[in-house]
Amino acid sequence: MTLVAGIDSSTQSCKVVVRDAAGGEPVRSGRAGHPEGTEVDPAAWDEALTRAVEEAGGLDDVAAVSVAGQQHGMVVLDEDGRVIRPALLWNDTRSAPQAARLVQERGARWWARATGSVPVASYTVTKLAWLAEHEPEAAARVAAVALPHDWLTWRLRGTGRLEDLVTDRSDASGTGYWSPSAGDYLPEVVRAVLGHDVLLPRVLGPAEAGGEGSGLADGIPLGPGAGDNAAAALGLGAAPGDVVLSVGTSGVVSAVTDDPTSDEQGLISGFADATGRFLPLAATLNGARVLDAAAG
């Protein structure tokens, strides 16, 4: 039996599931919680991953590992690969004024056509703008910008080299500085908000390996992973014409399309999916918590 492991580093917890690669049947799993709040030291994700892997019985007999993670969160690294400040998560709305300013400066139509989406506070580009405005000394030290999924894959890789940072197109499409239609970064956008160029993770193809792991995943091939919503659509086998409703920390409705989308009204985010297609998506910041409160 060939085993593969999936890692889901969500807002609330890290979950590890080991499955039979042929039939998909679950073999074992583990889980560890994440701290509360919208600003988190990425080291907490690393610790939760270690605990979840241990609870799942380790990865020694696993043939491949891939990470899915919460989208948009800002992880900033210095030239030595050290985390400069706690990560701002997708649900941290302090960058709302910067989002409004970015839209005003370039126009909603430009953003929709260039990136598929109109920036809101959850997007990484707005958090970088907030950092430059409120913590300029920290912003000046930024040598690389990663997302939670990128950073955890990089930690599993274990080389410590910034050039080994990788991501996938689904997660890159939620940054506000990657074009789903062109399939490339827009480095001038990052330069405009931070004031200098930075290294951005290499975007892997849907079936492209991101190197081999070390430590917890020693010698194991690392898959490209995905943003959480794209991973959910992939796991459900969503195809063009299908619509997916997800109620978690956020509330999400998404659909799979063959062609890129854009909405200058900003209601629909024109993301990419994990297969080479696209994932137009509408989201609310609060999903399950609202239902829990109503039920209570």
XYZ file of C-alpha atoms in Angstrom, residues 67-73 124 146-151 166-178 185 203 224-230 271-274:
40
model
C 0.234 21.314 2.408
C -3.017 23.250 2.113
C -3.322 26.452 4.092
C -5.378 29.509 4.906
C -5.056 32.023 2.089
C -3.714 35.575 2.031
C -1.807 35.684 5.337
C -1.670 40.081 1.163
C 5.326 34.078 1.757
C 1.859 32.815 2.607
C 1.178 30.334 5.443
C 1.091 27.367 3.045
C 4.302 28.522 1.346
C 6.114 28.969 4.639
C 7.498 27.658 -3.558
C 3.741 28.095 -3.840
C 0.950 27.148 -6.216
C -1.230 29.199 -8.519
C -4.322 29.015 -6.307
C -2.611 30.587 -3.303
C -0.654 33.057 -5.439
C -3.925 34.265 -6.976
C -5.098 35.562 -3.599
C -2.126 37.831 -2.967
C -3.163 40.800 -5.105
C 0.134 40.726 -7.004
C -0.234 37.656 -9.244
C 3.617 37.844 -10.726
C 4.767 29.128 -8.554
C 2.705 22.077 -4.621
C -0.152 22.280 -2.115
C -2.948 24.815 -2.458
C -4.972 27.501 -0.801
C -7.669 26.068 1.437
C -10.616 26.775 -0.860
C -8.848 25.387 -3.923
C -8.851 33.122 -8.140
C -7.097 30.163 -9.764
C -7.789 26.576 -8.692
C -5.397 23.708 -7.957
